[in-house]
Amino acid sequence: MLHQKEIGRLLILVIAITVALLVTRFFNEALALGLLFLFLITLATFALMYQIGTLDKGLYLVFTVAVVIHLAAVLCVYYSGFGFGGGADFTGYHQSAVDISSRLKQGNFSLDGLGLINYYPVLIALVYAVTLPEVIIGNLFTVWLAGFSVMLTYLLVLEIGGTKKTALLAGLIITAYPSYLYFGSVLLKDTVVIPLVLVGSLLIARMLKHFSWLIFLAFFIIITGLIHLRFYVGYALLLSLVLSWPLLSQYPIKKRMIYWLVIILLLGLSPFLLGSGYYGSY
């Protein structure tokens, strides 16, 4: 439970943010709405973490620091007009998301005729559909994705035996990683690929200790999404599990080999479901 002092501080913070958003709205409505959206999903993230009993202050800290730093990066990149590499992709993803969000608001859920190469614009379109179809709002959503990625890094380090100090340091290093500050601040599918890879890595680490079919199902879904977005990254993570299981899993050799065979047989279905053939044979 929150103490009275903590509730008071939280109330002051909410009031300060509300006032800042109202002032921002006079200058740029899209920016104000994007900041409000970022604030709400960040608040929802904290609420969920608290609800499931996550009380590690380091986890909250790295998430907050990542959000603040990447927010500054997004605003600098957006308002300075600075950019290199992938410019056509930014524009293409944004325009596709605008078109999809327009259809969604009209009750049209068809993607026919849009020429989508992948479904990343659909995710951004969902954000646009509940806010405004403005690129700054999509960019601000990537701020939350960056914070989520850093949080996953923190958890991954702990999962493989690192200390909280090591996990905190790893999270802070990734937060300030130069190329991530830029490419994690624009509309690129890599902003989704990165957290998917980290979730997949975390699931592998947990399966090696305590295998469950529910965790494997989650991994299968993550792998399928990764292969769709960046097939070579997806295959790399898929093979990571296949190769590490017989060497690192904590099961007797007979049980380990049986699970390994089933894992190998099932993982090949992921690219098959995407039309690439069993284990990408096409």
Short mmCIF file of C-alpha atoms in Angstrom, two decimals:
data_model
loop_
_atom_site.label_atom_id
_atom_site.label_comp_id
_atom_site.label_asym_id
_atom_site.label_seq_id
_atom_site.Cartn_x
_atom_site.Cartn_y
_atom_site.Cartn_z
CA MET A 1 0.00 0.00 0.00
CA LEU A 2 1.10 3.56 -0.71
CA HIS A 3 1.87 5.77 2.30
CA GLN A 4 0.21 9.17 2.72
CA LYS A 5 3.41 11.00 1.75
CA GLU A 6 3.77 8.94 -1.43
CA ILE A 7 0.14 9.61 -2.35
CA GLY A 8 0.71 13.34 -1.81
CA ARG A 9 3.80 13.33 -4.03
CA LEU A 10 1.98 11.38 -6.71
CA LEU A 11 -0.91 13.86 -6.61
CA ILE A 12 1.49 16.80 -6.97
CA LEU A 13 3.18 15.08 -9.91
CA VAL A 14 -0.14 14.43 -11.64
CA ILE A 15 -1.20 18.07 -11.16
CA ALA A 16 2.14 19.35 -12.49
CA ILE A 17 1.92 17.10 -15.56
CA THR A 18 -1.69 18.15 -16.17
CA VAL A 19 -0.75 21.84 -16.07
CA ALA A 20 2.23 21.21 -18.40
CA LEU A 21 -0.04 19.39 -20.87
CA LEU A 22 -2.59 22.20 -20.84
CA VAL A 23 0.14 24.75 -21.54
CA THR A 24 1.60 22.57 -24.31
CA ARG A 25 -1.84 22.27 -25.92
CA PHE A 26 -1.85 26.00 -26.71
CA PHE A 27 1.30 25.58 -28.82
CA ASN A 28 0.89 22.11 -30.32
CA GLU A 29 -2.24 20.00 -29.83
CA ALA A 30 -0.69 16.85 -31.33
CA LEU A 31 2.33 17.09 -29.03
CA ALA A 32 0.11 17.59 -25.98
CA LEU A 33 -2.06 14.61 -26.91
CA GLY A 34 1.02 12.47 -27.61
CA LEU A 35 2.52 13.38 -24.24
CA LEU A 36 -0.78 12.58 -22.53
CA PHE A 37 -0.89 9.21 -24.28
CA LEU A 38 2.71 8.49 -23.22
CA PHE A 39 1.92 9.50 -19.64
CA LEU A 40 -1.15 7.24 -19.50
CA ILE A 41 0.56 4.12 -20.88
CA THR A 42 3.53 4.74 -18.57
CA LEU A 43 1.17 5.07 -15.62
CA ALA A 44 -0.61 1.88 -16.73
CA THR A 45 2.77 0.10 -16.89
CA PHE A 46 3.62 1.14 -13.33
CA ALA A 47 0.15 0.14 -12.12
CA LEU A 48 0.47 -3.30 -13.71
CA MET A 49 3.95 -3.79 -12.26
CA TYR A 50 2.70 -2.81 -8.80
CA GLN A 51 -0.38 -5.01 -9.13
CA ILE A 52 1.66 -8.15 -9.89
CA GLY A 53 3.87 -7.44 -6.90
CA THR A 54 6.96 -6.01 -8.61
CA LEU A 55 8.60 -3.85 -5.94
CA ASP A 56 12.15 -3.70 -7.31
CA LYS A 57 12.96 0.04 -7.31
CA GLY A 58 15.73 -0.50 -9.85
CA LEU A 59 13.20 -1.72 -12.40
CA TYR A 60 11.07 1.41 -11.97
CA LEU A 61 14.18 3.56 -12.10
CA VAL A 62 15.59 2.20 -15.39
CA PHE A 63 12.17 2.41 -17.02
CA THR A 64 11.71 6.04 -15.92
CA VAL A 65 15.23 7.09 -16.95
CA ALA A 66 14.82 5.41 -20.35
CA VAL A 67 11.48 7.15 -20.95
CA VAL A 68 12.87 10.57 -19.99
CA ILE A 69 16.04 10.26 -22.10
CA HIS A 70 14.24 8.85 -25.16
CA LEU A 71 11.55 11.50 -24.82
CA ALA A 72 14.27 14.15 -25.03
CA ALA A 73 15.75 12.33 -28.04
CA VAL A 74 12.39 12.18 -29.84
CA LEU A 75 11.75 15.89 -29.34
CA CYS A 76 15.27 16.80 -30.48
CA VAL A 77 15.05 14.64 -33.61
CA TYR A 78 11.53 15.81 -34.46
CA TYR A 79 11.98 19.54 -33.98
CA SER A 80 15.51 19.77 -35.32
CA GLY A 81 14.60 17.88 -38.50
CA PHE A 82 17.74 15.81 -37.97
CA GLY A 83 17.73 12.50 -39.80
CA PHE A 84 19.79 9.99 -41.71
CA GLY A 85 19.01 6.54 -43.07
CA GLY A 86 15.56 5.06 -43.40
CA GLY A 87 13.82 8.33 -44.26
CA ALA A 88 11.64 6.68 -46.90
CA ASP A 89 10.64 4.01 -44.38
CA PHE A 90 9.60 6.64 -41.81
CA THR A 91 7.36 8.34 -44.35
CA GLY A 92 5.96 5.10 -45.74
CA TYR A 93 5.10 3.63 -42.35
CA HIS A 94 3.50 6.87 -41.22
CA GLN A 95 1.37 7.22 -44.34
CA SER A 96 0.25 3.58 -44.16
CA ALA A 97 -0.67 4.06 -40.50
CA VAL A 98 -2.66 7.20 -41.36
CA ASP A 99 -4.57 5.31 -44.07
CA ILE A 100 -5.30 2.36 -41.80
CA SER A 101 -6.41 4.56 -38.88
CA SER A 102 -8.76 6.41 -41.24
CA ARG A 103 -10.33 3.09 -42.24
CA LEU A 104 -10.60 1.98 -38.63
CA LYS A 105 -12.48 5.13 -37.65
CA GLN A 106 -14.91 4.43 -40.50
CA GLY A 107 -15.43 0.86 -39.29
CA ASN A 108 -13.47 -0.59 -42.21
CA PHE A 109 -11.02 -3.26 -41.01
CA SER A 110 -9.79 -4.30 -44.45
CA LEU A 111 -6.13 -3.87 -45.39
CA ASP A 112 -6.72 -4.51 -49.09
CA GLY A 113 -4.97 -2.19 -51.52
CA LEU A 114 -2.55 -0.73 -48.96
CA GLY A 115 0.47 -2.68 -50.19
CA LEU A 116 1.75 -3.45 -46.70
CA ILE A 117 5.10 -5.25 -46.51
CA ASN A 118 4.57 -6.00 -42.80
CA TYR A 119 2.03 -5.24 -40.09
CA TYR A 120 4.07 -2.68 -38.16
CA PRO A 121 1.94 0.21 -39.54
CA VAL A 122 -1.15 -1.51 -38.12
CA LEU A 123 0.25 -1.10 -34.59
CA ILE A 124 0.95 2.60 -35.19
CA ALA A 125 -2.52 2.95 -36.77
CA LEU A 126 -4.09 1.70 -33.55
CA VAL A 127 -2.26 4.46 -31.69
CA TYR A 128 -3.41 7.02 -34.27
CA ALA A 129 -6.98 5.74 -34.05
CA VAL A 130 -7.23 6.62 -30.33
CA THR A 131 -5.27 9.86 -30.63
CA LEU A 132 -4.47 11.79 -33.82
CA PRO A 133 -2.75 10.67 -37.06
CA GLU A 134 0.35 12.77 -36.37
CA VAL A 135 3.91 11.47 -36.68
CA ILE A 136 4.98 13.03 -33.35
CA ILE A 137 2.43 10.83 -31.58
CA GLY A 138 3.83 7.72 -33.25
CA ASN A 139 7.32 8.81 -32.26
CA LEU A 140 6.24 9.31 -28.66
CA PHE A 141 4.88 5.77 -28.62
CA THR A 142 8.40 4.57 -29.46
CA VAL A 143 9.52 6.25 -26.21
CA TRP A 144 7.40 3.78 -24.26
CA LEU A 145 8.77 0.90 -26.37
CA ALA A 146 12.30 2.01 -25.47
CA GLY A 147 11.44 2.11 -21.76
CA PHE A 148 9.88 -1.33 -22.03
CA SER A 149 13.00 -2.66 -23.79
CA VAL A 150 15.31 -1.34 -21.09
CA MET A 151 13.08 -2.87 -18.43
CA LEU A 152 13.28 -6.23 -20.23
CA THR A 153 17.07 -5.92 -20.31
CA TYR A 154 17.09 -5.40 -16.55
CA LEU A 155 14.97 -8.52 -16.04
CA LEU A 156 17.08 -10.56 -18.45
CA VAL A 157 20.31 -9.75 -16.61
CA LEU A 158 18.71 -10.85 -13.33
CA GLU A 159 17.37 -14.01 -14.97
CA ILE A 160 20.84 -15.14 -16.10
CA GLY A 161 22.30 -14.55 -12.64
CA GLY A 162 23.43 -10.93 -12.67
CA THR A 163 23.13 -8.65 -9.66
CA LYS A 164 20.72 -5.73 -9.44
CA LYS A 165 23.64 -3.32 -9.81
CA THR A 166 24.76 -5.09 -12.99
CA ALA A 167 21.20 -5.08 -14.31
CA LEU A 168 20.86 -1.37 -13.55
CA LEU A 169 24.15 -0.60 -15.29
CA ALA A 170 23.17 -2.65 -18.36
CA GLY A 171 19.83 -0.84 -18.55
CA LEU A 172 21.45 2.59 -18.32
CA ILE A 173 24.05 1.72 -20.97
CA ILE A 174 21.35 0.58 -23.41
CA THR A 175 19.31 3.69 -22.63
CA ALA A 176 22.16 5.93 -23.77
CA TYR A 177 23.31 3.75 -26.69
CA PRO A 178 23.76 6.33 -29.49
CA SER A 179 22.22 4.50 -32.45
CA TYR A 180 19.26 3.40 -30.30
CA LEU A 181 18.66 6.99 -29.23
CA TYR A 182 18.15 7.89 -32.89
CA PHE A 183 16.64 4.80 -34.52
CA GLY A 184 14.53 4.21 -31.42
CA SER A 185 13.02 7.68 -31.80
CA VAL A 186 11.52 7.37 -35.26
CA LEU A 187 8.87 5.24 -36.96
CA LEU A 188 10.82 2.10 -37.76
CA LYS A 189 9.74 -1.50 -37.20
CA ASP A 190 12.99 -2.05 -35.27
CA THR A 191 11.39 -0.22 -32.33
CA VAL A 192 9.14 -3.30 -32.04
CA VAL A 193 11.77 -5.86 -33.07
CA ILE A 194 14.04 -4.93 -30.14
CA PRO A 195 11.52 -5.61 -27.33
CA LEU A 196 10.38 -8.79 -29.11
CA VAL A 197 13.98 -10.07 -29.17
CA LEU A 198 14.40 -9.24 -25.49
CA VAL A 199 11.13 -10.94 -24.53
CA GLY A 200 12.17 -13.98 -26.56
CA SER A 201 15.60 -14.07 -24.89
CA LEU A 202 13.99 -13.80 -21.45
CA LEU A 203 11.63 -16.68 -22.28
CA ILE A 204 14.56 -18.83 -23.45
CA ALA A 205 16.42 -18.17 -20.19
CA ARG A 206 13.36 -19.19 -18.19
CA MET A 207 12.63 -22.28 -20.26
CA LEU A 208 16.18 -23.53 -19.74
CA LYS A 209 15.51 -23.49 -15.99
CA HIS A 210 11.82 -24.41 -15.83
CA PHE A 211 10.21 -25.50 -19.07
CA SER A 212 6.46 -25.06 -19.50
CA TRP A 213 4.31 -25.34 -22.60
CA LEU A 214 2.69 -21.99 -21.82
CA ILE A 215 6.07 -20.25 -21.93
CA PHE A 216 6.93 -22.16 -25.10
CA LEU A 217 3.66 -21.00 -26.69
CA ALA A 218 4.54 -17.39 -25.82
CA PHE A 219 7.99 -17.92 -27.35
CA PHE A 220 6.44 -19.42 -30.49
CA ILE A 221 4.22 -16.33 -30.90
CA ILE A 222 7.19 -14.00 -30.35
CA ILE A 223 9.30 -15.90 -32.88
CA THR A 224 6.52 -15.78 -35.46
CA GLY A 225 6.22 -12.02 -35.03
CA LEU A 226 9.97 -11.59 -35.33
CA ILE A 227 10.25 -13.71 -38.48
CA HIS A 228 7.47 -11.60 -39.99
CA LEU A 229 9.21 -8.30 -39.17
CA ARG A 230 12.88 -9.30 -39.59
CA PHE A 231 13.21 -12.91 -40.63
CA TYR A 232 16.96 -13.25 -40.00
CA VAL A 233 16.59 -11.94 -36.44
CA GLY A 234 13.71 -14.34 -35.85
CA TYR A 235 15.69 -17.30 -37.17
CA ALA A 236 18.68 -16.34 -35.02
CA LEU A 237 16.55 -16.35 -31.87
CA LEU A 238 14.84 -19.59 -32.94
CA LEU A 239 18.21 -21.30 -33.40
CA SER A 240 19.37 -19.89 -30.06
CA LEU A 241 16.80 -22.04 -28.30
CA VAL A 242 17.45 -25.08 -30.51
CA LEU A 243 21.22 -24.96 -29.91
CA SER A 244 21.20 -23.97 -26.23
CA TRP A 245 18.58 -26.46 -25.05
CA PRO A 246 20.71 -29.67 -25.15
CA LEU A 247 23.67 -27.83 -23.60
CA LEU A 248 22.10 -25.68 -20.90
CA SER A 249 18.66 -27.01 -19.94
CA GLN A 250 18.42 -28.31 -16.39
CA TYR A 251 16.79 -31.68 -17.05
CA PRO A 252 18.05 -35.31 -17.04
CA ILE A 253 19.54 -36.27 -20.37
CA LYS A 254 16.65 -38.52 -21.50
CA LYS A 255 13.94 -35.96 -20.74
CA ARG A 256 16.12 -33.24 -22.21
CA MET A 257 16.44 -35.07 -25.54
CA ILE A 258 12.70 -35.81 -25.75
CA TYR A 259 11.83 -32.15 -25.15
CA TRP A 260 14.52 -31.10 -27.63
CA LEU A 261 13.04 -33.26 -30.39
CA VAL A 262 9.54 -31.88 -29.79
CA ILE A 263 10.86 -28.31 -29.68
CA ILE A 264 12.67 -28.77 -32.99
CA LEU A 265 9.59 -30.27 -34.65
CA LEU A 266 7.26 -27.50 -33.44
CA LEU A 267 9.48 -24.47 -34.07
CA GLY A 268 9.67 -25.30 -37.78
CA LEU A 269 5.95 -24.51 -37.99
CA SER A 270 6.52 -20.83 -37.21
CA PRO A 271 7.93 -19.83 -40.63
CA PHE A 272 5.53 -22.36 -42.21
CA LEU A 273 2.55 -20.40 -40.86
CA LEU A 274 3.99 -17.26 -42.48
CA GLY A 275 4.18 -18.96 -45.88
CA SER A 276 7.94 -19.49 -45.88
CA GLY A 277 7.81 -23.25 -45.67
CA TYR A 278 8.87 -25.57 -42.84
CA TYR A 279 11.94 -23.92 -41.27
CA GLY A 280 11.87 -21.38 -44.11
CA SER A 281 12.46 -24.01 -46.79
CA TYR A 282 10.85 -21.76 -49.41
#
